mmCIF file of C-alpha atoms in Angstrom:
data_model
loop_
_atom_site.group_PDB
_atom_site.id
_atom_site.type_symbol
_atom_site.label_atom_id
_atom_site.label_comp_id
_atom_site.label_asym_id
_atom_site.label_seq_id
_atom_site.Cartn_x
_atom_site.Cartn_y
_atom_site.Cartn_z
ATOM 1 C CA MET A 1 4.605 -35.630 9.864
ATOM 2 C CA SER A 2 3.097 -37.910 12.229
ATOM 3 C CA ASN A 3 1.610 -35.613 14.647
ATOM 4 C CA TRP A 4 -0.014 -34.098 10.941
ATOM 5 C CA LYS A 5 -3.434 -35.427 9.687
ATOM 6 C CA GLN A 6 -5.795 -35.184 6.273
ATOM 7 C CA THR A 7 -9.177 -33.793 7.042
ATOM 8 C CA SER A 8 -11.680 -31.696 5.222
ATOM 9 C CA ILE A 9 -11.403 -27.363 5.046
ATOM 10 C CA GLY A 10 -15.147 -27.677 5.788
ATOM 11 C CA GLU A 11 -14.293 -29.846 9.518
ATOM 12 C CA PHE A 12 -11.091 -27.985 10.291
ATOM 13 C CA ILE A 13 -13.007 -24.628 9.846
ATOM 14 C CA ASP A 14 -16.143 -22.764 10.540
ATOM 15 C CA PHE A 15 -17.074 -20.776 7.401
ATOM 16 C CA ASN A 16 -19.578 -17.946 7.718
ATOM 17 C CA PRO A 17 -20.356 -18.176 11.249
ATOM 18 C CA SER A 18 -23.793 -16.655 12.707
ATOM 19 C CA GLU A 19 -23.849 -13.508 13.944
ATOM 20 C CA SER A 20 -26.728 -10.921 15.129
ATOM 21 C CA LEU A 21 -26.316 -7.551 14.706
ATOM 22 C CA PRO A 22 -29.072 -4.999 15.573
ATOM 23 C CA LYS A 23 -31.481 -4.038 12.508
ATOM 24 C CA ASN A 24 -31.305 -0.512 13.106
ATOM 25 C CA GLY A 25 -28.650 2.308 13.209
ATOM 26 C CA LYS A 26 -25.334 2.160 11.843
ATOM 27 C CA VAL A 27 -22.698 -0.401 12.392
ATOM 28 C CA LYS A 28 -19.119 -0.617 11.562
ATOM 29 C CA LYS A 29 -18.647 -2.763 8.039
ATOM 30 C CA ILE A 30 -15.757 -3.262 6.145
ATOM 31 C CA PRO A 31 -15.526 -2.911 2.271
ATOM 32 C CA MET A 32 -13.514 -4.567 -0.274
ATOM 33 C CA ASP A 33 -11.278 -1.991 -0.734
ATOM 34 C CA ARG A 34 -10.370 -1.404 3.022
ATOM 35 C CA LEU A 35 -7.913 -5.310 2.077
ATOM 36 C CA GLY A 36 -4.273 -4.846 0.913
ATOM 37 C CA VAL A 37 -2.741 -7.357 -0.989
ATOM 38 C CA PHE A 38 -1.326 -9.956 0.755
ATOM 39 C CA GLU A 39 -1.531 -7.416 4.073
ATOM 40 C CA ARG A 40 -2.738 -8.696 7.599
ATOM 41 C CA LYS A 41 -3.547 -5.595 9.175
ATOM 42 C CA ILE A 42 -7.211 -4.068 8.075
ATOM 43 C CA LYS A 43 -7.163 -0.212 6.454
ATOM 44 C CA GLY A 44 -9.562 0.954 8.923
ATOM 45 C CA TYR A 45 -13.825 0.503 8.723
ATOM 46 C CA GLU A 46 -16.708 2.922 7.528
ATOM 47 C CA PHE A 47 -20.082 2.584 9.881
ATOM 48 C CA SER A 48 -23.042 1.843 7.776
ATOM 49 C CA GLU A 49 -26.702 -0.240 8.376
ATOM 50 C CA TYR A 50 -26.305 -3.885 8.022
ATOM 51 C CA LYS A 51 -28.285 -4.973 5.000
ATOM 52 C CA SER A 52 -26.263 -8.200 3.776
ATOM 53 C CA GLY A 53 -23.117 -9.460 4.259
ATOM 54 C CA PRO A 54 -21.084 -12.066 6.100
ATOM 55 C CA LYS A 55 -20.370 -10.934 10.198
ATOM 56 C CA PHE A 56 -17.580 -11.188 11.829
ATOM 57 C CA ARG A 57 -15.403 -10.681 14.970
ATOM 58 C CA ASN A 58 -11.916 -10.453 15.653
ATOM 59 C CA GLY A 59 -9.866 -13.421 15.326
ATOM 60 C CA ASP A 60 -11.824 -14.301 12.038
ATOM 61 C CA THR A 61 -9.725 -14.469 8.511
ATOM 62 C CA LEU A 62 -11.374 -12.322 6.131
ATOM 63 C CA VAL A 63 -10.928 -13.994 1.716
ATOM 64 C CA ALA A 64 -11.787 -12.592 -1.311
ATOM 65 C CA LYS A 65 -14.227 -14.878 -3.004
ATOM 66 C CA ILE A 66 -14.625 -12.834 -6.683
ATOM 67 C CA THR A 67 -11.874 -12.493 -9.005
ATOM 68 C CA PRO A 68 -9.663 -10.417 -9.231
ATOM 69 C CA CYS A 69 -9.718 -10.160 -6.075
ATOM 70 C CA LEU A 70 -8.660 -13.264 -4.443
ATOM 71 C CA GLU A 71 -6.223 -14.803 -7.357
ATOM 72 C CA ASN A 72 -4.190 -10.949 -6.059
ATOM 73 C CA GLY A 73 -3.956 -12.104 -2.348
ATOM 74 C CA LYS A 74 -6.823 -9.846 -0.437
ATOM 75 C CA THR A 75 -6.797 -11.926 2.810
ATOM 76 C CA ALA A 76 -6.806 -9.986 6.391
ATOM 77 C CA TYR A 77 -6.924 -10.992 10.399
ATOM 78 C CA VAL A 78 -9.721 -9.309 11.686
ATOM 79 C CA ASP A 79 -8.413 -7.651 14.878
ATOM 80 C CA ILE A 80 -9.757 -3.724 14.434
ATOM 81 C CA LEU A 81 -12.811 -4.011 16.257
ATOM 82 C CA ASP A 82 -13.722 -3.667 20.120
ATOM 83 C CA ASP A 83 -14.029 -6.770 22.708
ATOM 84 C CA GLU A 84 -17.201 -9.179 21.848
ATOM 85 C CA GLU A 85 -17.758 -6.864 18.736
ATOM 86 C CA VAL A 86 -19.379 -8.187 15.698
ATOM 87 C CA ALA A 87 -18.832 -6.148 12.024
ATOM 88 C CA PHE A 88 -19.995 -7.147 8.384
ATOM 89 C CA GLY A 89 -18.260 -6.510 5.240
ATOM 90 C CA SER A 90 -18.272 -7.343 1.662
ATOM 91 C CA SER A 91 -20.763 -9.518 0.313
ATOM 92 C CA GLU A 92 -17.740 -10.770 -1.601
ATOM 93 C CA PHE A 93 -15.707 -12.212 1.525
ATOM 94 C CA ILE A 94 -15.900 -15.740 3.288
ATOM 95 C CA VAL A 95 -15.576 -15.816 6.983
ATOM 96 C CA LEU A 96 -13.174 -18.179 8.636
ATOM 97 C CA ARG A 97 -13.461 -19.074 12.177
ATOM 98 C CA GLU A 98 -11.330 -21.372 14.744
ATOM 99 C CA ASN A 99 -13.333 -24.381 16.154
ATOM 100 C CA GLU A 100 -12.122 -26.863 18.359
ATOM 101 C CA ASN A 101 -9.421 -28.385 15.957
ATOM 102 C CA SER A 102 -8.243 -25.097 14.474
ATOM 103 C CA ASP A 103 -6.405 -21.964 15.952
ATOM 104 C CA SER A 104 -7.466 -18.466 14.475
ATOM 105 C CA ASN A 105 -3.724 -17.206 13.386
ATOM 106 C CA PHE A 106 -3.139 -20.721 12.028
ATOM 107 C CA ILE A 107 -6.094 -20.236 9.904
ATOM 108 C CA TYR A 108 -5.206 -16.722 8.430
ATOM 109 C CA TYR A 109 -1.672 -17.912 7.491
ATOM 110 C CA LEU A 110 -3.288 -21.375 5.794
ATOM 111 C CA ALA A 111 -5.934 -18.768 4.074
ATOM 112 C CA ARG A 112 -2.278 -17.231 2.770
ATOM 113 C CA SER A 113 -0.754 -20.019 1.451
ATOM 114 C CA PRO A 114 -0.497 -21.505 -1.690
ATOM 115 C CA LEU A 115 -1.701 -24.176 -0.710
ATOM 116 C CA PHE A 116 -5.243 -23.209 0.030
ATOM 117 C CA ARG A 117 -5.225 -20.336 -2.665
ATOM 118 C CA GLU A 118 -4.760 -23.074 -5.281
ATOM 119 C CA LYS A 119 -7.705 -24.702 -4.181
ATOM 120 C CA ALA A 120 -9.625 -22.106 -3.405
ATOM 121 C CA ILE A 121 -9.235 -20.950 -7.024
ATOM 122 C CA SER A 122 -9.904 -23.931 -8.616
ATOM 123 C CA CYS A 123 -13.797 -24.104 -6.550
ATOM 124 C CA MET A 124 -14.083 -21.151 -8.943
ATOM 125 C CA GLU A 125 -17.335 -20.433 -10.941
ATOM 126 C CA GLY A 126 -19.303 -17.992 -13.044
ATOM 127 C CA THR A 127 -18.459 -16.214 -15.983
ATOM 128 C CA SER A 128 -15.072 -14.770 -17.301
ATOM 129 C CA GLY A 129 -14.272 -11.981 -15.225
ATOM 130 C CA ARG A 130 -17.140 -12.291 -12.346
ATOM 131 C CA LYS A 131 -16.073 -15.673 -11.317
ATOM 132 C CA ARG A 132 -16.377 -16.846 -7.432
ATOM 133 C CA VAL A 133 -15.794 -19.966 -4.994
ATOM 134 C CA ASN A 134 -18.068 -22.349 -4.697
ATOM 135 C CA GLU A 135 -17.984 -22.673 -0.686
ATOM 136 C CA GLY A 136 -19.566 -26.180 -0.561
ATOM 137 C CA ALA A 137 -17.004 -27.537 -3.073
ATOM 138 C CA LEU A 138 -13.626 -25.831 -1.161
ATOM 139 C CA LYS A 139 -15.352 -26.832 2.497
ATOM 140 C CA ARG A 140 -14.902 -30.727 0.484
ATOM 141 C CA GLN A 141 -10.841 -29.934 -0.263
ATOM 142 C CA GLU A 142 -8.938 -32.178 1.702
ATOM 143 C CA ILE A 143 -5.316 -30.666 3.765
ATOM 144 C CA LEU A 144 -2.552 -31.617 5.559
ATOM 145 C CA VAL A 145 -3.070 -29.910 9.104
ATOM 146 C CA PRO A 146 -1.079 -30.409 12.238
ATOM 147 C CA ASN A 147 -2.867 -32.885 14.730
ATOM 148 C CA ASN A 148 -2.707 -30.364 17.815
ATOM 149 C CA LYS A 149 -3.040 -26.855 18.220
ATOM 150 C CA LEU A 150 0.213 -26.168 19.980
ATOM 151 C CA GLU A 151 1.558 -26.770 16.741
ATOM 152 C CA GLN A 152 -0.189 -24.683 14.972
ATOM 153 C CA GLN A 153 0.583 -22.123 17.156
ATOM 154 C CA LYS A 154 3.982 -22.324 17.155
ATOM 155 C CA ILE A 155 3.730 -21.807 13.174
ATOM 156 C CA ALA A 156 1.693 -19.175 13.275
ATOM 157 C CA SER A 157 3.666 -17.503 15.966
ATOM 158 C CA VAL A 158 6.494 -17.775 13.366
ATOM 159 C CA LEU A 159 5.107 -15.743 10.907
ATOM 160 C CA SER A 160 3.258 -13.735 13.170
ATOM 161 C CA THR A 161 6.419 -12.617 14.272
ATOM 162 C CA ILE A 162 7.643 -11.512 10.747
ATOM 163 C CA ASP A 163 4.116 -9.607 10.245
ATOM 164 C CA ASP A 164 4.658 -7.776 13.730
ATOM 165 C CA LYS A 165 7.837 -6.310 13.001
ATOM 166 C CA ILE A 166 6.568 -5.285 9.486
ATOM 167 C CA GLU A 167 3.657 -3.363 10.992
ATOM 168 C CA LEU A 168 5.580 -2.361 13.697
ATOM 169 C CA ASN A 169 8.069 -0.485 10.742
ATOM 170 C CA ASN A 170 5.453 0.644 8.999
ATOM 171 C CA ARG A 171 4.086 2.726 12.281
ATOM 172 C CA ILE A 172 7.032 4.295 12.691
ATOM 173 C CA ASN A 173 7.119 5.603 8.873
ATOM 174 C CA ASP A 174 3.746 6.756 9.528
ATOM 175 C CA ASN A 175 5.313 8.385 12.541
ATOM 176 C CA LEU A 176 8.472 9.475 10.499
ATOM 177 C CA GLU A 177 6.417 10.889 7.393
ATOM 178 C CA GLN A 178 3.691 12.688 9.862
ATOM 179 C CA MET A 179 6.979 14.392 11.036
ATOM 180 C CA ALA A 180 8.431 15.471 8.221
ATOM 181 C CA LYS A 181 5.197 16.519 7.111
ATOM 182 C CA THR A 182 4.328 18.767 9.374
ATOM 183 C CA LEU A 183 7.651 20.378 9.614
ATOM 184 C CA TYR A 184 7.355 21.192 5.992
ATOM 185 C CA ASP A 185 3.821 22.880 6.097
ATOM 186 C CA TYR A 186 5.262 24.954 9.514
ATOM 187 C CA TRP A 187 8.675 26.315 7.696
ATOM 188 C CA PHE A 188 6.644 26.617 3.847
ATOM 189 C CA VAL A 189 2.695 26.322 4.683
ATOM 190 C CA GLN A 190 2.854 28.657 7.526
ATOM 191 C CA PHE A 191 5.615 30.496 6.790
ATOM 192 C CA ASP A 192 6.813 30.179 10.201
ATOM 193 C CA PHE A 193 10.713 28.846 8.914
ATOM 194 C CA PRO A 194 13.404 30.417 11.690
ATOM 195 C CA ASN A 195 14.337 34.251 11.049
ATOM 196 C CA GLU A 196 17.938 35.212 11.633
ATOM 197 C CA ASN A 197 17.500 35.372 15.426
ATOM 198 C CA GLY A 198 16.137 31.609 15.058
ATOM 199 C CA LYS A 199 12.812 32.947 15.346
ATOM 200 C CA PRO A 200 9.740 31.770 13.063
ATOM 201 C CA TYR A 201 9.283 33.804 10.513
ATOM 202 C CA LYS A 202 5.579 35.233 10.241
ATOM 203 C CA SER A 203 5.110 34.668 13.683
ATOM 204 C CA SER A 204 7.874 36.970 14.729
ATOM 205 C CA GLY A 205 6.329 39.733 12.743
ATOM 206 C CA GLY A 206 8.282 38.384 9.182
ATOM 207 C CA LYS A 207 7.614 40.997 6.203
ATOM 208 C CA MET A 208 4.571 39.144 4.409
ATOM 209 C CA VAL A 209 4.428 40.571 0.227
ATOM 210 C CA PHE A 210 0.668 40.486 -1.870
ATOM 211 C CA ASN A 211 1.214 37.685 -4.704
ATOM 212 C CA GLU A 212 -0.519 38.887 -7.597
ATOM 213 C CA VAL A 213 -0.122 35.517 -9.255
ATOM 214 C CA VAL A 214 -0.748 33.461 -6.028
ATOM 215 C CA LYS A 215 -3.194 35.919 -4.542
ATOM 216 C CA ARG A 216 -2.405 35.903 -1.139
ATOM 217 C CA GLU A 217 0.948 36.728 0.802
ATOM 218 C CA ILE A 218 4.383 34.672 1.032
ATOM 219 C CA PRO A 219 7.205 36.096 2.729
ATOM 220 C CA GLU A 220 9.487 38.862 1.305
ATOM 221 C CA GLY A 221 12.755 37.171 -0.858
ATOM 222 C CA TRP A 222 10.427 34.190 -1.818
ATOM 223 C CA GLU A 223 9.513 33.320 -5.851
ATOM 224 C CA VAL A 224 6.360 31.999 -7.788
ATOM 225 C CA LYS A 225 7.684 29.244 -9.894
ATOM 226 C CA SER A 226 5.743 26.378 -11.442
ATOM 227 C CA LEU A 227 6.623 22.495 -10.748
ATOM 228 C CA TYR A 228 7.668 22.342 -14.293
ATOM 229 C CA ASP A 229 10.444 25.333 -13.140
ATOM 230 C CA ILE A 230 11.902 23.222 -9.597
ATOM 231 C CA ALA A 231 12.092 19.334 -11.094
ATOM 232 C CA GLU A 232 12.175 17.722 -14.527
ATOM 233 C CA PHE A 233 9.032 14.745 -15.324
ATOM 234 C CA ILE A 234 10.836 11.995 -17.577
ATOM 235 C CA ASN A 235 7.997 10.093 -18.798
ATOM 236 C CA GLY A 236 8.265 5.857 -18.788
ATOM 237 C CA LEU A 237 8.623 3.867 -22.193
ATOM 238 C CA ALA A 238 6.013 1.939 -24.083
ATOM 239 C CA CYS A 239 7.627 -1.441 -22.228
ATOM 240 C CA GLN A 240 5.919 -3.873 -24.585
ATOM 241 C CA LYS A 241 8.557 -2.868 -27.094
ATOM 242 C CA TYR A 242 12.005 -4.660 -25.004
ATOM 243 C CA ARG A 243 10.883 -7.796 -23.806
ATOM 244 C CA PRO A 244 13.270 -10.310 -22.873
ATOM 245 C CA LEU A 245 13.796 -12.578 -25.570
ATOM 246 C CA ASN A 246 13.821 -15.568 -23.277
ATOM 247 C CA GLU A 247 13.562 -16.795 -19.615
ATOM 248 C CA ASN A 248 17.077 -17.130 -18.928
ATOM 249 C CA GLU A 249 18.034 -13.346 -19.687
ATOM 250 C CA ASP A 250 18.087 -10.609 -17.459
ATOM 251 C CA TYR A 251 15.105 -8.279 -16.789
ATOM 252 C CA LEU A 252 14.373 -5.693 -14.767
ATOM 253 C CA ALA A 253 10.606 -5.252 -13.120
ATOM 254 C CA VAL A 254 8.220 -3.267 -15.096
ATOM 255 C CA ILE A 255 6.840 -0.166 -12.511
ATOM 256 C CA LYS A 256 3.161 0.491 -13.222
ATOM 257 C CA ILE A 257 0.688 2.454 -11.347
ATOM 258 C CA LYS A 258 -0.269 -1.429 -9.645
ATOM 259 C CA GLU A 259 2.994 -1.616 -8.333
ATOM 260 C CA MET A 260 3.721 2.065 -7.469
ATOM 261 C CA ASN A 261 0.246 1.250 -5.220
ATOM 262 C CA ASP A 262 0.396 -2.520 -4.649
ATOM 263 C CA GLY A 263 4.325 -3.795 -4.931
ATOM 264 C CA LEU A 264 5.760 -6.441 -7.182
ATOM 265 C CA SER A 265 3.967 -10.019 -7.809
ATOM 266 C CA GLN A 266 4.258 -12.496 -9.931
ATOM 267 C CA ASN A 267 1.667 -10.880 -12.665
ATOM 268 C CA THR A 268 4.468 -7.937 -12.710
ATOM 269 C CA GLU A 269 5.669 -7.877 -16.240
ATOM 270 C CA LYS A 270 9.480 -7.902 -17.219
ATOM 271 C CA VAL A 271 11.506 -5.959 -19.943
ATOM 272 C CA THR A 272 14.828 -6.237 -20.926
ATOM 273 C CA VAL A 273 18.153 -4.687 -18.847
ATOM 274 C CA ASP A 274 18.922 -2.560 -21.694
ATOM 275 C CA ILE A 275 16.659 0.362 -21.776
ATOM 276 C CA PRO A 276 17.917 3.832 -21.357
ATOM 277 C CA GLU A 277 19.632 4.622 -18.139
ATOM 278 C CA LYS A 278 16.747 7.348 -17.769
ATOM 279 C CA HIS A 279 13.932 5.067 -17.211
ATOM 280 C CA LYS A 280 15.508 2.454 -14.586
ATOM 281 C CA ILE A 281 13.957 2.847 -11.623
ATOM 282 C CA TYR A 282 16.611 2.781 -8.127
ATOM 283 C CA ASP A 283 15.227 2.518 -4.132
ATOM 284 C CA GLY A 284 14.711 6.653 -3.421
ATOM 285 C CA ASP A 285 13.037 7.590 -6.725
ATOM 286 C CA VAL A 286 10.122 9.748 -6.925
ATOM 287 C CA LEU A 287 7.547 8.397 -8.825
ATOM 288 C CA PHE A 288 4.539 10.246 -10.176
ATOM 289 C CA SER A 289 1.471 8.417 -11.616
ATOM 290 C CA TRP A 290 -0.378 10.842 -13.662
ATOM 291 C CA SER A 291 -3.176 8.984 -15.818
ATOM 292 C CA ALA A 292 -6.100 8.162 -13.833
ATOM 293 C CA THR A 293 -4.853 7.584 -10.525
ATOM 294 C CA LEU A 294 -3.172 10.548 -9.049
ATOM 295 C CA ASP A 295 -0.124 9.865 -6.790
ATOM 296 C CA VAL A 296 3.008 10.724 -5.432
ATOM 297 C CA LYS A 297 5.269 8.031 -4.195
ATOM 298 C CA ILE A 298 8.767 7.396 -3.406
ATOM 299 C CA TRP A 299 9.947 4.320 -4.996
ATOM 300 C CA SER A 300 11.513 1.346 -2.267
ATOM 301 C CA LEU A 301 11.269 -1.802 -4.269
ATOM 302 C CA GLY A 302 14.654 -2.417 -5.727
ATOM 303 C CA LYS A 303 15.566 -1.377 -9.648
ATOM 304 C CA GLY A 304 13.121 -1.044 -12.257
ATOM 305 C CA ALA A 305 11.533 -0.224 -15.408
ATOM 306 C CA LEU A 306 9.176 2.833 -15.493
ATOM 307 C CA ASN A 307 6.121 2.257 -17.880
ATOM 308 C CA GLN A 308 4.394 4.567 -19.243
ATOM 309 C CA HIS A 309 1.572 7.191 -17.268
ATOM 310 C CA ILE A 310 4.227 7.473 -14.632
ATOM 311 C CA PHE A 311 6.804 10.685 -14.529
ATOM 312 C CA LYS A 312 10.056 10.107 -12.719
ATOM 313 C CA VAL A 313 10.884 13.399 -11.097
ATOM 314 C CA THR A 314 14.416 14.415 -10.713
ATOM 315 C CA SER A 315 15.774 17.906 -10.106
ATOM 316 C CA SER A 316 19.306 19.357 -10.047
ATOM 317 C CA LYS A 317 19.030 21.946 -8.004
ATOM 318 C CA TYR A 318 16.263 21.496 -5.031
ATOM 319 C CA PRO A 319 16.818 18.279 -2.583
ATOM 320 C CA LYS A 320 13.963 15.740 -2.979
ATOM 321 C CA TYR A 321 11.825 16.307 -0.051
ATOM 322 C CA PHE A 322 10.795 19.882 -1.464
ATOM 323 C CA TYR A 323 9.829 18.910 -4.960
ATOM 324 C CA PHE A 324 8.173 15.328 -3.445
ATOM 325 C CA PHE A 325 6.100 18.018 -0.610
ATOM 326 C CA GLU A 326 5.207 19.900 -3.742
ATOM 327 C CA ILE A 327 4.099 17.438 -5.788
ATOM 328 C CA SER A 328 1.848 15.873 -3.141
ATOM 329 C CA ASN A 329 0.443 19.673 -1.935
ATOM 330 C CA TYR A 330 -0.572 20.204 -5.463
ATOM 331 C CA LEU A 331 -1.802 16.885 -6.166
ATOM 332 C CA GLN A 332 -5.140 18.026 -3.958
ATOM 333 C CA HIS A 333 -4.969 21.507 -6.169
ATOM 334 C CA PHE A 334 -5.715 18.871 -8.922
ATOM 335 C CA LYS A 335 -8.269 16.701 -7.346
ATOM 336 C CA MET A 336 -10.140 19.785 -5.814
ATOM 337 C CA MET A 337 -10.378 21.228 -9.604
ATOM 338 C CA ALA A 338 -11.990 18.253 -11.091
ATOM 339 C CA GLU A 339 -14.315 17.692 -7.929
ATOM 340 C CA LEU A 340 -15.885 21.216 -8.712
ATOM 341 C CA ARG A 341 -16.034 19.889 -12.456
ATOM 342 C CA LYS A 342 -17.676 16.676 -10.939
ATOM 343 C CA THR A 343 -15.355 15.185 -13.114
ATOM 344 C CA THR A 344 -12.496 12.338 -13.458
ATOM 345 C CA MET A 345 -9.620 14.637 -14.069
ATOM 346 C CA GLY A 346 -8.455 12.357 -16.689
ATOM 347 C CA HIS A 347 -4.337 12.567 -16.784
ATOM 348 C CA ILE A 348 -1.763 15.369 -15.505
ATOM 349 C CA THR A 349 -0.032 16.902 -19.238
ATOM 350 C CA LYS A 350 2.831 18.893 -19.135
ATOM 351 C CA ASP A 351 0.768 22.213 -19.576
ATOM 352 C CA HIS A 352 -0.934 21.438 -16.483
ATOM 353 C CA LEU A 353 2.992 21.274 -14.624
ATOM 354 C CA ILE A 354 3.639 24.539 -16.361
ATOM 355 C CA GLU A 355 0.469 26.388 -15.390
ATOM 356 C CA SER A 356 0.700 25.509 -12.116
ATOM 357 C CA ARG A 357 1.797 28.081 -9.347
ATOM 358 C CA ILE A 358 3.921 27.513 -6.356
ATOM 359 C CA SER A 359 6.081 29.863 -3.813
ATOM 360 C CA VAL A 360 9.228 28.944 -3.497
ATOM 361 C CA PRO A 361 11.728 29.937 -1.026
ATOM 362 C CA PRO A 362 14.986 30.700 -1.464
ATOM 363 C CA LEU A 363 17.631 27.472 -1.888
ATOM 364 C CA LYS A 364 19.335 28.774 1.490
ATOM 365 C CA ILE A 365 16.205 27.871 3.144
ATOM 366 C CA ILE A 366 15.097 25.031 1.569
ATOM 367 C CA THR A 367 19.167 23.438 2.312
ATOM 368 C CA GLU A 368 18.504 24.210 6.348
ATOM 369 C CA LEU A 369 15.619 22.468 6.127
ATOM 370 C CA GLU A 370 16.560 19.507 3.980
ATOM 371 C CA LYS A 371 19.096 18.329 6.929
ATOM 372 C CA ILE A 372 16.848 17.709 8.961
ATOM 373 C CA ILE A 373 14.011 16.123 7.190
ATOM 374 C CA ASP A 374 16.662 13.973 5.119
ATOM 375 C CA PRO A 375 16.999 11.380 7.710
ATOM 376 C CA TYR A 376 13.847 10.605 8.093
ATOM 377 C CA LEU A 377 13.423 9.671 4.427
ATOM 378 C CA GLU A 378 16.633 7.286 4.679
ATOM 379 C CA ASN A 379 14.894 5.967 7.137
ATOM 380 C CA ILE A 380 11.778 5.496 6.195
ATOM 381 C CA LEU A 381 13.331 4.266 2.967
ATOM 382 C CA THR A 382 15.580 1.786 5.113
ATOM 383 C CA ASN A 383 12.210 0.814 7.319
ATOM 384 C CA ARG A 384 10.626 0.039 3.262
ATOM 385 C CA LYS A 385 13.610 -2.121 2.245
ATOM 386 C CA GLN A 386 13.902 -4.375 5.696
ATOM 387 C CA ASN A 387 9.656 -4.577 5.130
ATOM 388 C CA GLN A 388 10.492 -6.196 1.651
ATOM 389 C CA GLN A 389 13.232 -8.637 2.775
ATOM 390 C CA LEU A 390 11.174 -9.493 5.977
ATOM 391 C CA SER A 391 8.067 -10.427 3.469
ATOM 392 C CA ASP A 392 10.200 -12.566 1.187
ATOM 393 C CA LEU A 393 11.741 -14.485 4.146
ATOM 394 C CA ARG A 394 8.040 -15.247 5.211
ATOM 395 C CA ASP A 395 6.252 -15.903 1.680
ATOM 396 C CA TRP A 396 9.566 -18.223 1.579
ATOM 397 C CA LEU A 397 8.542 -20.112 4.647
ATOM 398 C CA LEU A 398 4.533 -20.222 4.617
ATOM 399 C CA PRO A 399 4.771 -22.836 2.139
ATOM 400 C CA MET A 400 7.178 -24.837 4.146
ATOM 401 C CA LEU A 401 5.977 -24.391 7.434
ATOM 402 C CA MET A 402 2.143 -24.954 6.018
ATOM 403 C CA ASN A 403 2.898 -28.947 4.554
ATOM 404 C CA GLY A 404 5.050 -29.681 7.475
ATOM 405 C CA GLN A 405 8.761 -29.772 5.254
ATOM 406 C CA VAL A 406 10.476 -27.176 7.671
ATOM 407 C CA LYS A 407 9.542 -28.149 11.637
ATOM 408 C CA VAL A 408 9.087 -25.852 14.455
ATOM 409 C CA GLU A 409 10.513 -26.997 17.759
#
């Protein structure tokens, strides 16, 4: 540890550096919702006139300073701008920039570390629910850091290599998901599944029949059913009734809408393993959040317990890809209904599922596409599980690298 030094955060990092933006015209803005939970990559931007908010460039780190965003881990590395471009963001960001003492990538991982986060949280002030970091107090906090940038870069390189692989897997999955959706749409939305001669059915003059229920033409021999006809929708438990009796008891993570969207965290609740089997979640299960946030996803974060406000969707007749995409497509219909009514669709009921209407191909055609799409879905699931393992490894290494417990040669 002889090559590490004690310093204040304010001496090691520049806070909210001064930058200029044009007074007129729109520039790139990064709102709070474009930062994921413990995700390095920023999820895009919007264009807006600059009125207020911190300004930043590529290489800067954005840290949420307001509760609960700070506690939840909203911290990201800026790398989505053009060279020399300046953007701005939420007034609830702190911008961290390297100086002559520090490396930009090291700063990002320092800001993600429990060491930094605990100090930032200890500097929060204000009323409950609206607490913010006192930046002056945070700057005065003392930390132990490598004495030279080369050591900092070595540490950041270990962690960024893991994040690079995670982001590569995410890009691969995005492509696989797009390919699967494109095939599904080509076969079952455009109706150009292969005919008996291997030609696109509708484009090659396949017979279409007008259906009075769905008010459009569908291929001859297809049926009209409801979402409720093609799958079973199992609602979750009131999990508070199944809490473990003590810390040593085996448990399952409770999968609520937050976990479905953001993954597991230290705040994820637990239940005993002795819940009904139908309410247990496994990798590959289709989850459908039906209250407030309407979404459908394939679960990949290990065994869990199904909470209320989420359906686990299964089917004894139809393959997973078919009911997954059919529900995904119909969500747009539910959301459109809400938009037309200028209201928020509070939740989806059994009646909504029964009243829904979809065109269903013969099972033989569905099975043919399953042979093509299933490998895509399996690869997506494998990549997600690998990403979870990589995330666990990174999060295990992070605090030890940041306090010098593990040395990088």
